[in-house]
Amino acid sequence: MTLSLFIEQSLNGVQLGVQLFLMSAGLTLVFGIMNLINLAHGSLYMAGAFFAAMFIKITGNFLLAIALAIPCTAIMGILMELIVLRRFYARGHLDQVLVTFGLILIFNDLVRMVWGVVPVPMPVPALLSGSVEIMDGVLYPAFRLAILSVGLVVALGLYVVVVHTRTGMWIRAGASNRPMASALGVDVQLVFALVFAAGAALAGLAGMMAGPITAVQVGMGEPILILALVVTVIGGIGSIRGAFIAALMIGIVDTFGRVLLPHALGSMVIFMLMALILAWRPKGLFPVHG
Amino acid sequence: MADQSNPSFSLSAWLRGNWPILLVLAALALVPTFAAATDNPFLIRLFTRAVIFSIVAVALNFVLGYGGLVSLMHSGLFGVGAYTVAILAFHDYEATKFLGLFAGTDNLAISMPLAFLCAMGVAALTGIISLRTSGTYFIMITLAFNQMLYYFFVALQQYGGEDGLQVLANLHFADFNITKRTTFYYVAVGVLTATIFVFARLVQSRFGIILRATSQNERRVVALGIPPLRYKLMAFAISGAVTGLAGALWASGQAFVSPSDLSWVRAGDYVVMAVLGGMGRVWGPVLGAILFVLLEAYLPSWTQFWQLPFGIVVVLIVVYLRGGLVDVLGLTRSKSASNTEGGHA
Amino acid sequence: MKTSLRLAGLAAAAVGLLLSAGAQAQQPIKIGFISTMSGPEGVLGRDLSDGFKLALKHANNTFGGRPVQVVYGDDQVKPDVGRQVVDKMLESDKVQIVTGINFSNVLLAVLKPVLDAGAFYISTNAGPSIVAGRQCHPRFFAAAFQNDQNYEGMGQYLREKGYKKIYLMAPNYPAGKDMLTGVKRYYKGDVAGEVYTTMGQLDYSAEIAQIRAAKPDAVLVFYPGGMGINFVKQYAQAGLKDQIPLYAGAAVVDQTILPALGDAALGMYTGALWSEYLDNAANKRFAADFEKEYNRIPSPYAALAYDTGRMMQAAIDSIGGKIEDKVAFQKAMENVKFESVRGNFKFNTNHFPIQDYYLTKIEKDEKGRLVAKLQQKIMSDLTDAYSGDCKMAAQ
């Protein structure tokens, strides 16, 4: 492998990692703070992509479409929380898995009814459709660089919010000790609603960013959900920092694994990595709860 | 094991608290008669599927409902059992040797116990690693092992890879031909019945009590000087072995296995069956498996958007029937009884 | 007295016979159509069944004077679910012909029960090599293709084009291997890389970087469904489309994914066993009626399913609807004469097609929609490579 190829592949790995982080951030927040496993997170990802594709078709403007699709996905998330999931905070994880599994089935068929079975188009915005020469002879798609930047901005933003703001303090308090936080006067209901909306918006954003490079179709949320769960668990449930590091790790290992390992191993390499890490650290790399 | 089974287990007392299972088993036994009367032999096939899935769901529920371990690798263990039978039959049919070492066989009296043992071995080996974790981490590490098993069988090009492997040999159990549809169905129902009673007994044995205690408060169990890991590992291996046996039945009945039998979605389906049926009873998952298979078979013939009503049924059951379908029978255990399963321990 | 009684008895028996023959003629022919109707691949089942339904409509829902009754089923891309659906069709609905399956692994799971039950399987799509060769069967017919055929013509074309070094990619499953085997059977130059990726893979950036580094003359891929959308989009975005030409065989870049691909596919060359631009009367009628009926351009899935329906009709018509005579129906299928939308079509001795192979190019039509415009014929009378292995038994 030449140096320029190595650099390009590393960039591919990091870019895939950042994409996974966008998806996992919301999952790990909701999981860590509300103690809620939301498998329907993948449906929010799918909804984000379909909303954005629809608004692109209507407005013809990518940025405007994203700006419209993000609140739509957040509202969908809030509705999901209000109507169904709110009843499940106190229930066991198993009930949560089951009810959100039911929601996946429902959302998939609803999307199929509204948008049909044929994958919908979602073009790359004209401005980002070209490639950038990142070094001598190595072209890199501009849109992937955009995903990379968006992901890094979101990561930085989350870091600032969680570590340096009052809201972030509540979130951390809620994540590490919920009864104590509410005893100390944190409005847990409000924090929960906020976090859920933010998580939904992030999943939607991840879907919108993936739309131009992958197929926008029914069921697109499930494969990515599995990867996001892997990231969340390796990083330690509830840890944004853990999710970020784990996402990069998965992105890079998967990219190089696919290229360097024989196929049979390449397809299972990230699962082997997860098993190894959990065997070594049973609560992930950055455990939040004691 | 003798010192671990509870001498006070009494079948008649257990049946007094769990009488509906007799109705369910009797209904299952009547399926072939009903199928013959209505000239709908397909019902037997459909219920064979339901019965085999029931065995898996009951085995899974032993670690899920009583051990608190949500395993997503039971489809993988099922696949290990199924492929054991299919690969041995393949070598028998082609008259070649497995790994160039030993000949295949079409005798289920040999391949079924092997399937049982192979699945038990895989469950034990992976259990040693995965049982170090708990809760959601356990769900995910078992998912990881399941994916590894899945891609392992996809990679076996000799055995069909993604396309799967047809069982072309004529399988038999010693001198008995059990693959005839109705015979095979009764064999499956027999295995299910045995599975239910064995697990019912295990749950009430000292072993089962420790397992439940471990899932409720592991620290207290450790404080009593009992190594919880050993008990969890044994439970996981037993559950895996029975699942492998169900896989062996599957391969014999379908005459076909493929990696999609090992997919994580199927593993999730087993969890859904167990929870829908009701984890509080050894036999609860049987109801879940039957409902699942019936919905899956008949909803698509009404509408191509069948996942929507299916999803709604799942959500409604989880929201309103907290103990699963067993609740409909008014058999939910009260909190205080939950440790004793019928008050006999 | 005795004689007249006997006569009356004979007459009654004759009337009874006539009546039952009449009833026989009016009894519907039952067909089981199983395909992937739900989930991400549901689009394939939709196109296959829409094409088949159009053939029924054109036949006034009558084959050989008997009404046709079709039972539809969804395999969900799961072999065991397909098996269950087929069992139900055979045993509850008592179907006589099964058709419709698009995935080879599902087909292989259901084939044995269908043939064992004495029913026919007439494939609208999947055509795995094993059924073309060693396991060929008197009651199995592949109306669409043998899997390799989709790519053999492309191998021939790339050779004629004078490419010295090509790069091949497909998902890691037997149909993927079949396709690339098909290419290599006719293309004799260097293969710079032969890469198999995981089924359903989303991101191909790593593989695309490897292609860039390998500098082949051309890239040929087999990525059906959503994978095709992912790969073609990402290949175009990587800026490689204008540097290294990208080709696909039949069954990748078609109307099931073109609307989603958009301009990323523009200018791409793909192989084809059928094109909506083929100049024959049957095809013109099909293409026009399909668009009128469903308000979209037909895909090859729809076209080959339509062809399958027409073929069944022609064969059943020729034996006056008596498909209960299985040997006669087999003979009728083997020698079937019908106007194929593919123009040139006949069955080989292994019940797989002998047909032509074309090159198409993705362009925009006058309404601005992406279409596969017909360029040239690459091969005539393309047979499959496995017929020699087939020893067709008698029924």
PDB file of C-alpha atoms in Angstrom, chain C residues 57-303:
ATOM      1  CA  LYS C  57     -54.517  -9.097 -18.705  1.00  0.00           C
ATOM      2  CA  HIS C  58     -53.381  -9.490 -22.302  1.00  0.00           C
ATOM      3  CA  ALA C  59     -54.528 -13.116 -22.108  1.00  0.00           C
ATOM      4  CA  ASN C  60     -57.944 -12.111 -20.759  1.00  0.00           C
ATOM      5  CA  ASN C  61     -56.960 -14.123 -17.719  1.00  0.00           C
ATOM      6  CA  THR C  62     -57.392 -17.343 -19.712  1.00  0.00           C
ATOM      7  CA  PHE C  63     -54.759 -19.932 -20.602  1.00  0.00           C
ATOM      8  CA  GLY C  64     -55.826 -22.699 -22.970  1.00  0.00           C
ATOM      9  CA  GLY C  65     -59.510 -21.878 -22.475  1.00  0.00           C
ATOM     10  CA  ARG C  66     -59.303 -22.157 -18.715  1.00  0.00           C
ATOM     11  CA  PRO C  67     -59.408 -19.262 -16.284  1.00  0.00           C
ATOM     12  CA  VAL C  68     -56.135 -18.568 -14.467  1.00  0.00           C
ATOM     13  CA  GLN C  69     -56.067 -18.165 -10.737  1.00  0.00           C
ATOM     14  CA  VAL C  70     -52.889 -16.706  -9.235  1.00  0.00           C
ATOM     15  CA  VAL C  71     -51.942 -16.857  -5.554  1.00  0.00           C
ATOM     16  CA  TYR C  72     -49.336 -14.285  -4.539  1.00  0.00           C
ATOM     17  CA  GLY C  73     -46.826 -14.729  -1.719  1.00  0.00           C
ATOM     18  CA  ASP C  74     -43.992 -12.774  -0.096  1.00  0.00           C
ATOM     19  CA  ASP C  75     -40.657 -14.512   0.609  1.00  0.00           C
ATOM     20  CA  GLN C  76     -39.083 -11.558   2.503  1.00  0.00           C
ATOM     21  CA  VAL C  77     -35.713 -12.678   1.022  1.00  0.00           C
ATOM     22  CA  LYS C  78     -35.706 -15.464   3.624  1.00  0.00           C
ATOM     23  CA  PRO C  79     -35.312 -18.982   2.197  1.00  0.00           C
ATOM     24  CA  ASP C  80     -37.280 -20.594   5.023  1.00  0.00           C
ATOM     25  CA  VAL C  81     -40.150 -18.136   4.657  1.00  0.00           C
ATOM     26  CA  GLY C  82     -40.177 -18.837   0.929  1.00  0.00           C
ATOM     27  CA  ARG C  83     -40.289 -22.530   1.680  1.00  0.00           C
ATOM     28  CA  GLN C  84     -43.279 -22.050   3.955  1.00  0.00           C
ATOM     29  CA  VAL C  85     -45.146 -19.906   1.436  1.00  0.00           C
ATOM     30  CA  VAL C  86     -44.533 -22.505  -1.250  1.00  0.00           C
ATOM     31  CA  ASP C  87     -45.736 -25.318   1.013  1.00  0.00           C
ATOM     32  CA  LYS C  88     -48.938 -23.389   1.573  1.00  0.00           C
ATOM     33  CA  MET C  89     -49.390 -22.800  -2.159  1.00  0.00           C
ATOM     34  CA  LEU C  90     -48.811 -26.448  -2.988  1.00  0.00           C
ATOM     35  CA  GLU C  91     -50.868 -27.947  -0.219  1.00  0.00           C
ATOM     36  CA  SER C  92     -53.629 -25.474   0.581  1.00  0.00           C
ATOM     37  CA  ASP C  93     -54.052 -23.759  -2.769  1.00  0.00           C
ATOM     38  CA  LYS C  94     -52.997 -26.796  -4.839  1.00  0.00           C
ATOM     39  CA  VAL C  95     -51.106 -24.734  -7.391  1.00  0.00           C
ATOM     40  CA  GLN C  96     -49.815 -26.460 -10.522  1.00  0.00           C
ATOM     41  CA  ILE C  97     -47.122 -23.980 -11.509  1.00  0.00           C
ATOM     42  CA  VAL C  98     -44.879 -21.936  -9.223  1.00  0.00           C
ATOM     43  CA  THR C  99     -43.048 -18.853 -10.456  1.00  0.00           C
ATOM     44  CA  GLY C 100     -41.790 -15.391  -9.487  1.00  0.00           C
ATOM     45  CA  ILE C 101     -38.753 -15.878  -7.256  1.00  0.00           C
ATOM     46  CA  ASN C 102     -35.965 -13.348  -7.744  1.00  0.00           C
ATOM     47  CA  PHE C 103     -33.258 -14.537  -5.320  1.00  0.00           C
ATOM     48  CA  SER C 104     -31.333 -17.721  -6.097  1.00  0.00           C
ATOM     49  CA  ASN C 105     -31.038 -18.748  -2.455  1.00  0.00           C
ATOM     50  CA  VAL C 106     -34.815 -18.630  -2.009  1.00  0.00           C
ATOM     51  CA  LEU C 107     -35.282 -20.533  -5.265  1.00  0.00           C
ATOM     52  CA  LEU C 108     -32.906 -23.292  -4.200  1.00  0.00           C
ATOM     53  CA  ALA C 109     -34.784 -23.661  -0.911  1.00  0.00           C
ATOM     54  CA  VAL C 110     -38.178 -24.123  -2.536  1.00  0.00           C
ATOM     55  CA  LEU C 111     -37.249 -26.052  -5.657  1.00  0.00           C
ATOM     56  CA  LYS C 112     -37.194 -29.536  -4.163  1.00  0.00           C
ATOM     57  CA  PRO C 113     -40.641 -29.324  -2.513  1.00  0.00           C
ATOM     58  CA  VAL C 114     -42.165 -27.854  -5.687  1.00  0.00           C
ATOM     59  CA  LEU C 115     -40.767 -30.526  -7.994  1.00  0.00           C
ATOM     60  CA  ASP C 116     -41.373 -33.341  -5.495  1.00  0.00           C
ATOM     61  CA  ALA C 117     -45.016 -32.302  -5.322  1.00  0.00           C
ATOM     62  CA  GLY C 118     -45.270 -32.790  -9.074  1.00  0.00           C
ATOM     63  CA  ALA C 119     -45.693 -29.094  -9.844  1.00  0.00           C
ATOM     64  CA  PHE C 120     -43.771 -27.114 -12.456  1.00  0.00           C
ATOM     65  CA  TYR C 121     -41.362 -24.304 -11.651  1.00  0.00           C
ATOM     66  CA  ILE C 122     -41.037 -21.695 -14.392  1.00  0.00           C
ATOM     67  CA  SER C 123     -38.529 -19.048 -13.388  1.00  0.00           C
ATOM     68  CA  THR C 124     -39.190 -15.388 -14.136  1.00  0.00           C
ATOM     69  CA  ASN C 125     -35.785 -14.404 -12.818  1.00  0.00           C
ATOM     70  CA  ALA C 126     -33.250 -16.430 -10.825  1.00  0.00           C
ATOM     71  CA  GLY C 127     -31.391 -19.110 -12.800  1.00  0.00           C
ATOM     72  CA  PRO C 128     -28.692 -20.722 -10.632  1.00  0.00           C
ATOM     73  CA  SER C 129     -26.017 -22.761 -12.390  1.00  0.00           C
ATOM     74  CA  ILE C 130     -26.676 -25.988 -10.479  1.00  0.00           C
ATOM     75  CA  VAL C 131     -30.218 -26.246 -11.897  1.00  0.00           C
ATOM     76  CA  ALA C 132     -28.865 -25.622 -15.388  1.00  0.00           C
ATOM     77  CA  GLY C 133     -26.400 -28.458 -14.989  1.00  0.00           C
ATOM     78  CA  ARG C 134     -26.314 -31.409 -12.636  1.00  0.00           C
ATOM     79  CA  GLN C 135     -29.706 -30.821 -11.022  1.00  0.00           C
ATOM     80  CA  CYS C 136     -31.665 -29.982 -14.180  1.00  0.00           C
ATOM     81  CA  HIS C 137     -35.240 -31.262 -14.031  1.00  0.00           C
ATOM     82  CA  PRO C 138     -38.003 -32.007 -16.550  1.00  0.00           C
ATOM     83  CA  ARG C 139     -40.430 -29.746 -14.686  1.00  0.00           C
ATOM     84  CA  PHE C 140     -38.055 -26.822 -14.197  1.00  0.00           C
ATOM     85  CA  PHE C 141     -37.861 -24.092 -16.847  1.00  0.00           C
ATOM     86  CA  ALA C 142     -35.841 -20.883 -16.625  1.00  0.00           C
ATOM     87  CA  ALA C 143     -37.775 -18.421 -18.748  1.00  0.00           C
ATOM     88  CA  ALA C 144     -35.456 -15.529 -17.924  1.00  0.00           C
ATOM     89  CA  PHE C 145     -31.785 -16.515 -17.947  1.00  0.00           C
ATOM     90  CA  GLN C 146     -29.010 -18.582 -16.478  1.00  0.00           C
ATOM     91  CA  ASN C 147     -27.352 -16.217 -13.968  1.00  0.00           C
ATOM     92  CA  ASP C 148     -23.988 -16.171 -15.789  1.00  0.00           C
ATOM     93  CA  GLN C 149     -25.675 -15.031 -19.002  1.00  0.00           C
ATOM     94  CA  ASN C 150     -26.243 -11.589 -17.528  1.00  0.00           C
ATOM     95  CA  TYR C 151     -22.499 -11.017 -17.605  1.00  0.00           C
ATOM     96  CA  GLU C 152     -21.181 -13.245 -20.398  1.00  0.00           C
ATOM     97  CA  GLY C 153     -22.091 -10.747 -23.065  1.00  0.00           C
ATOM     98  CA  MET C 154     -20.309  -8.031 -21.120  1.00  0.00           C
ATOM     99  CA  GLY C 155     -17.161 -10.164 -20.975  1.00  0.00           C
ATOM    100  CA  GLN C 156     -17.354 -10.518 -24.757  1.00  0.00           C
ATOM    101  CA  TYR C 157     -17.884  -6.767 -25.198  1.00  0.00           C
ATOM    102  CA  LEU C 158     -14.965  -5.772 -22.982  1.00  0.00           C
ATOM    103  CA  ARG C 159     -12.737  -8.128 -24.937  1.00  0.00           C
ATOM    104  CA  GLU C 160     -13.877  -6.678 -28.273  1.00  0.00           C
ATOM    105  CA  LYS C 161     -13.351  -3.217 -26.881  1.00  0.00           C
ATOM    106  CA  GLY C 162      -9.685  -4.149 -26.428  1.00  0.00           C
ATOM    107  CA  TYR C 163      -9.397  -3.571 -22.689  1.00  0.00           C
ATOM    108  CA  LYS C 164      -6.215  -5.148 -21.378  1.00  0.00           C
ATOM    109  CA  LYS C 165      -6.859  -4.983 -17.651  1.00  0.00           C
ATOM    110  CA  ILE C 166     -10.266  -4.944 -15.974  1.00  0.00           C
ATOM    111  CA  TYR C 167     -11.436  -4.830 -12.374  1.00  0.00           C
ATOM    112  CA  LEU C 168     -14.375  -6.938 -11.180  1.00  0.00           C
ATOM    113  CA  MET C 169     -16.604  -6.492  -8.136  1.00  0.00           C
ATOM    114  CA  ALA C 170     -19.670  -8.298  -6.771  1.00  0.00           C
ATOM    115  CA  PRO C 171     -21.312  -9.140  -3.469  1.00  0.00           C
ATOM    116  CA  ASN C 172     -20.067 -12.310  -1.822  1.00  0.00           C
ATOM    117  CA  TYR C 173     -22.819 -14.771  -2.639  1.00  0.00           C
ATOM    118  CA  PRO C 174     -23.186 -17.497  -5.236  1.00  0.00           C
ATOM    119  CA  ALA C 175     -25.052 -15.358  -7.773  1.00  0.00           C
ATOM    120  CA  GLY C 176     -22.233 -12.791  -7.507  1.00  0.00           C
ATOM    121  CA  LYS C 177     -19.682 -15.493  -8.230  1.00  0.00           C
ATOM    122  CA  ASP C 178     -21.832 -16.798 -11.124  1.00  0.00           C
ATOM    123  CA  MET C 179     -21.874 -13.357 -12.726  1.00  0.00           C
ATOM    124  CA  LEU C 180     -18.126 -12.831 -12.542  1.00  0.00           C
ATOM    125  CA  THR C 181     -17.545 -16.387 -13.784  1.00  0.00           C
ATOM    126  CA  GLY C 182     -19.705 -15.393 -16.743  1.00  0.00           C
ATOM    127  CA  VAL C 183     -17.459 -12.415 -17.490  1.00  0.00           C
ATOM    128  CA  LYS C 184     -14.255 -14.404 -17.275  1.00  0.00           C
ATOM    129  CA  ARG C 185     -15.640 -17.054 -19.612  1.00  0.00           C
ATOM    130  CA  TYR C 186     -15.501 -14.547 -22.499  1.00  0.00           C
ATOM    131  CA  TYR C 187     -13.013 -11.892 -21.402  1.00  0.00           C
ATOM    132  CA  LYS C 188      -9.477 -13.219 -21.724  1.00  0.00           C
ATOM    133  CA  GLY C 189      -7.340 -10.241 -20.677  1.00  0.00           C
ATOM    134  CA  ASP C 190      -5.856  -9.490 -17.253  1.00  0.00           C
ATOM    135  CA  VAL C 191      -8.070  -9.148 -14.212  1.00  0.00           C
ATOM    136  CA  ALA C 192      -6.494  -6.447 -12.056  1.00  0.00           C
ATOM    137  CA  GLY C 193      -8.734  -7.241  -9.134  1.00  0.00           C
ATOM    138  CA  GLU C 194     -11.670  -9.499  -8.332  1.00  0.00           C
ATOM    139  CA  VAL C 195     -13.246  -8.193  -5.164  1.00  0.00           C
ATOM    140  CA  TYR C 196     -16.187  -9.663  -3.269  1.00  0.00           C
ATOM    141  CA  THR C 197     -17.909  -7.437  -0.728  1.00  0.00           C
ATOM    142  CA  THR C 198     -20.393  -8.164   2.036  1.00  0.00           C
ATOM    143  CA  MET C 199     -24.066  -8.433   1.067  1.00  0.00           C
ATOM    144  CA  GLY C 200     -25.854  -5.169   1.736  1.00  0.00           C
ATOM    145  CA  GLN C 201     -22.657  -3.145   2.171  1.00  0.00           C
ATOM    146  CA  LEU C 202     -23.312   0.582   2.428  1.00  0.00           C
ATOM    147  CA  ASP C 203     -19.948   2.249   2.019  1.00  0.00           C
ATOM    148  CA  TYR C 204     -17.531   1.469  -0.812  1.00  0.00           C
ATOM    149  CA  SER C 205     -15.005   4.263  -0.345  1.00  0.00           C
ATOM    150  CA  ALA C 206     -12.246   1.845   0.687  1.00  0.00           C
ATOM    151  CA  GLU C 207     -12.813  -0.407  -2.331  1.00  0.00           C
ATOM    152  CA  ILE C 208     -13.030   2.587  -4.668  1.00  0.00           C
ATOM    153  CA  ALA C 209      -9.683   3.872  -3.390  1.00  0.00           C
ATOM    154  CA  GLN C 210      -8.198   0.447  -4.178  1.00  0.00           C
ATOM    155  CA  ILE C 211      -9.591   0.676  -7.718  1.00  0.00           C
ATOM    156  CA  ARG C 212      -8.026   4.089  -8.189  1.00  0.00           C
ATOM    157  CA  ALA C 213      -4.674   2.708  -7.087  1.00  0.00           C
ATOM    158  CA  ALA C 214      -4.935  -0.373  -9.325  1.00  0.00           C
ATOM    159  CA  LYS C 215      -5.513   1.805 -12.417  1.00  0.00           C
ATOM    160  CA  PRO C 216      -7.503  -0.721 -14.486  1.00  0.00           C
ATOM    161  CA  ASP C 217      -8.770   0.084 -18.003  1.00  0.00           C
ATOM    162  CA  ALA C 218     -12.363  -0.565 -16.974  1.00  0.00           C
ATOM    163  CA  VAL C 219     -14.451  -1.579 -13.973  1.00  0.00           C
ATOM    164  CA  LEU C 220     -17.306  -4.071 -14.200  1.00  0.00           C
ATOM    165  CA  VAL C 221     -19.600  -4.536 -11.230  1.00  0.00           C
ATOM    166  CA  PHE C 222     -22.585  -6.629 -10.228  1.00  0.00           C
ATOM    167  CA  TYR C 223     -24.509  -4.836  -7.490  1.00  0.00           C
ATOM    168  CA  PRO C 224     -28.245  -5.428  -7.589  1.00  0.00           C
ATOM    169  CA  GLY C 225     -30.764  -3.263  -5.725  1.00  0.00           C
ATOM    170  CA  GLY C 226     -29.697  -0.786  -3.050  1.00  0.00           C
ATOM    171  CA  MET C 227     -26.053  -1.862  -3.295  1.00  0.00           C
ATOM    172  CA  GLY C 228     -26.037  -0.671  -6.900  1.00  0.00           C
ATOM    173  CA  ILE C 229     -27.294   2.749  -5.843  1.00  0.00           C
ATOM    174  CA  ASN C 230     -24.617   3.013  -3.165  1.00  0.00           C
ATOM    175  CA  PHE C 231     -21.787   1.917  -5.429  1.00  0.00           C
ATOM    176  CA  VAL C 232     -22.650   3.903  -8.543  1.00  0.00           C
ATOM    177  CA  LYS C 233     -23.278   7.107  -6.551  1.00  0.00           C
ATOM    178  CA  GLN C 234     -20.030   6.773  -4.645  1.00  0.00           C
ATOM    179  CA  TYR C 235     -18.038   5.873  -7.767  1.00  0.00           C
ATOM    180  CA  ALA C 236     -19.289   8.997  -9.526  1.00  0.00           C
ATOM    181  CA  GLN C 237     -18.631  11.174  -6.476  1.00  0.00           C
ATOM    182  CA  ALA C 238     -15.078   9.901  -6.229  1.00  0.00           C
ATOM    183  CA  GLY C 239     -14.538  11.467  -9.663  1.00  0.00           C
ATOM    184  CA  LEU C 240     -13.634   8.103 -11.176  1.00  0.00           C
ATOM    185  CA  LYS C 241     -16.534   7.912 -13.618  1.00  0.00           C
ATOM    186  CA  ASP C 242     -14.717  10.047 -16.182  1.00  0.00           C
ATOM    187  CA  GLN C 243     -11.329   8.415 -15.619  1.00  0.00           C
ATOM    188  CA  ILE C 244     -12.098   4.694 -15.560  1.00  0.00           C
ATOM    189  CA  PRO C 245     -15.287   3.640 -17.356  1.00  0.00           C
ATOM    190  CA  LEU C 246     -17.777   1.756 -15.214  1.00  0.00           C
ATOM    191  CA  TYR C 247     -19.783  -1.110 -16.705  1.00  0.00           C
ATOM    192  CA  ALA C 248     -22.471  -3.374 -15.389  1.00  0.00           C
ATOM    193  CA  GLY C 249     -24.079  -6.452 -16.844  1.00  0.00           C
ATOM    194  CA  ALA C 250     -27.797  -6.945 -17.140  1.00  0.00           C
ATOM    195  CA  ALA C 251     -29.873  -6.680 -13.952  1.00  0.00           C
ATOM    196  CA  VAL C 252     -28.095  -3.845 -12.144  1.00  0.00           C
ATOM    197  CA  VAL C 253     -28.714  -0.350 -13.427  1.00  0.00           C
ATOM    198  CA  ASP C 254     -32.364  -0.558 -14.436  1.00  0.00           C
ATOM    199  CA  GLN C 255     -35.672   1.157 -13.826  1.00  0.00           C
ATOM    200  CA  THR C 256     -35.897  -0.141 -10.266  1.00  0.00           C
ATOM    201  CA  ILE C 257     -32.984   2.075  -9.226  1.00  0.00           C
ATOM    202  CA  LEU C 258     -32.433   4.606 -12.042  1.00  0.00           C
ATOM    203  CA  PRO C 259     -34.859   7.166 -10.595  1.00  0.00           C
ATOM    204  CA  ALA C 260     -32.878   7.105  -7.331  1.00  0.00           C
ATOM    205  CA  LEU C 261     -29.476   7.214  -9.029  1.00  0.00           C
ATOM    206  CA  GLY C 262     -30.046  10.368 -10.996  1.00  0.00           C
ATOM    207  CA  ASP C 263     -27.224  11.830 -13.007  1.00  0.00           C
ATOM    208  CA  ALA C 264     -24.612   9.632 -11.313  1.00  0.00           C
ATOM    209  CA  ALA C 265     -25.591   6.903 -13.786  1.00  0.00           C
ATOM    210  CA  LEU C 266     -25.646   9.087 -16.893  1.00  0.00           C
ATOM    211  CA  GLY C 267     -23.422   7.782 -19.672  1.00  0.00           C
ATOM    212  CA  MET C 268     -22.888   4.393 -18.087  1.00  0.00           C
ATOM    213  CA  TYR C 269     -22.922   1.308 -20.340  1.00  0.00           C
ATOM    214  CA  THR C 270     -24.760  -1.780 -19.188  1.00  0.00           C
ATOM    215  CA  GLY C 271     -25.477  -5.177 -20.673  1.00  0.00           C
ATOM    216  CA  ALA C 272     -29.029  -6.272 -21.312  1.00  0.00           C
ATOM    217  CA  LEU C 273     -31.030  -9.331 -22.311  1.00  0.00           C
ATOM    218  CA  TRP C 274     -33.966  -7.045 -23.059  1.00  0.00           C
ATOM    219  CA  SER C 275     -34.478  -3.349 -23.649  1.00  0.00           C
ATOM    220  CA  GLU C 276     -37.644  -1.303 -23.896  1.00  0.00           C
ATOM    221  CA  TYR C 277     -36.250  -0.054 -27.237  1.00  0.00           C
ATOM    222  CA  LEU C 278     -36.041  -3.490 -28.871  1.00  0.00           C
ATOM    223  CA  ASP C 279     -37.841  -3.244 -32.177  1.00  0.00           C
ATOM    224  CA  ASN C 280     -40.480  -5.946 -32.270  1.00  0.00           C
ATOM    225  CA  ALA C 281     -44.258  -5.808 -32.143  1.00  0.00           C
ATOM    226  CA  ALA C 282     -44.628  -7.775 -28.913  1.00  0.00           C
ATOM    227  CA  ASN C 283     -42.193  -5.497 -27.129  1.00  0.00           C
ATOM    228  CA  LYS C 284     -43.801  -2.305 -28.403  1.00  0.00           C
ATOM    229  CA  ARG C 285     -47.185  -3.464 -27.183  1.00  0.00           C
ATOM    230  CA  PHE C 286     -45.734  -4.478 -23.823  1.00  0.00           C
ATOM    231  CA  ALA C 287     -43.786  -1.252 -23.238  1.00  0.00           C
ATOM    232  CA  ALA C 288     -46.708   0.974 -24.208  1.00  0.00           C
ATOM    233  CA  ASP C 289     -49.315  -0.965 -22.230  1.00  0.00           C
ATOM    234  CA  PHE C 290     -47.088  -1.276 -19.175  1.00  0.00           C
ATOM    235  CA  GLU C 291     -46.536   2.453 -19.049  1.00  0.00           C
ATOM    236  CA  LYS C 292     -50.235   3.082 -19.525  1.00  0.00           C
ATOM    237  CA  GLU C 293     -51.173   0.601 -16.810  1.00  0.00           C
ATOM    238  CA  TYR C 294     -48.590   1.487 -14.148  1.00  0.00           C
ATOM    239  CA  ASN C 295     -47.452   4.945 -15.173  1.00  0.00           C
ATOM    240  CA  ARG C 296     -43.754   4.115 -15.243  1.00  0.00           C
ATOM    241  CA  ILE C 297     -41.163   2.634 -17.589  1.00  0.00           C
ATOM    242  CA  PRO C 298     -40.965  -1.170 -17.303  1.00  0.00           C
ATOM    243  CA  SER C 299     -37.836  -2.713 -15.812  1.00  0.00           C
ATOM    244  CA  PRO C 300     -36.198  -5.903 -17.156  1.00  0.00           C
ATOM    245  CA  TYR C 301     -37.769  -7.707 -14.176  1.00  0.00           C
ATOM    246  CA  ALA C 302     -41.215  -6.708 -15.390  1.00  0.00           C
ATOM    247  CA  ALA C 303     -40.373  -7.525 -19.009  1.00  0.00           C
TER     248      ALA C 303
END
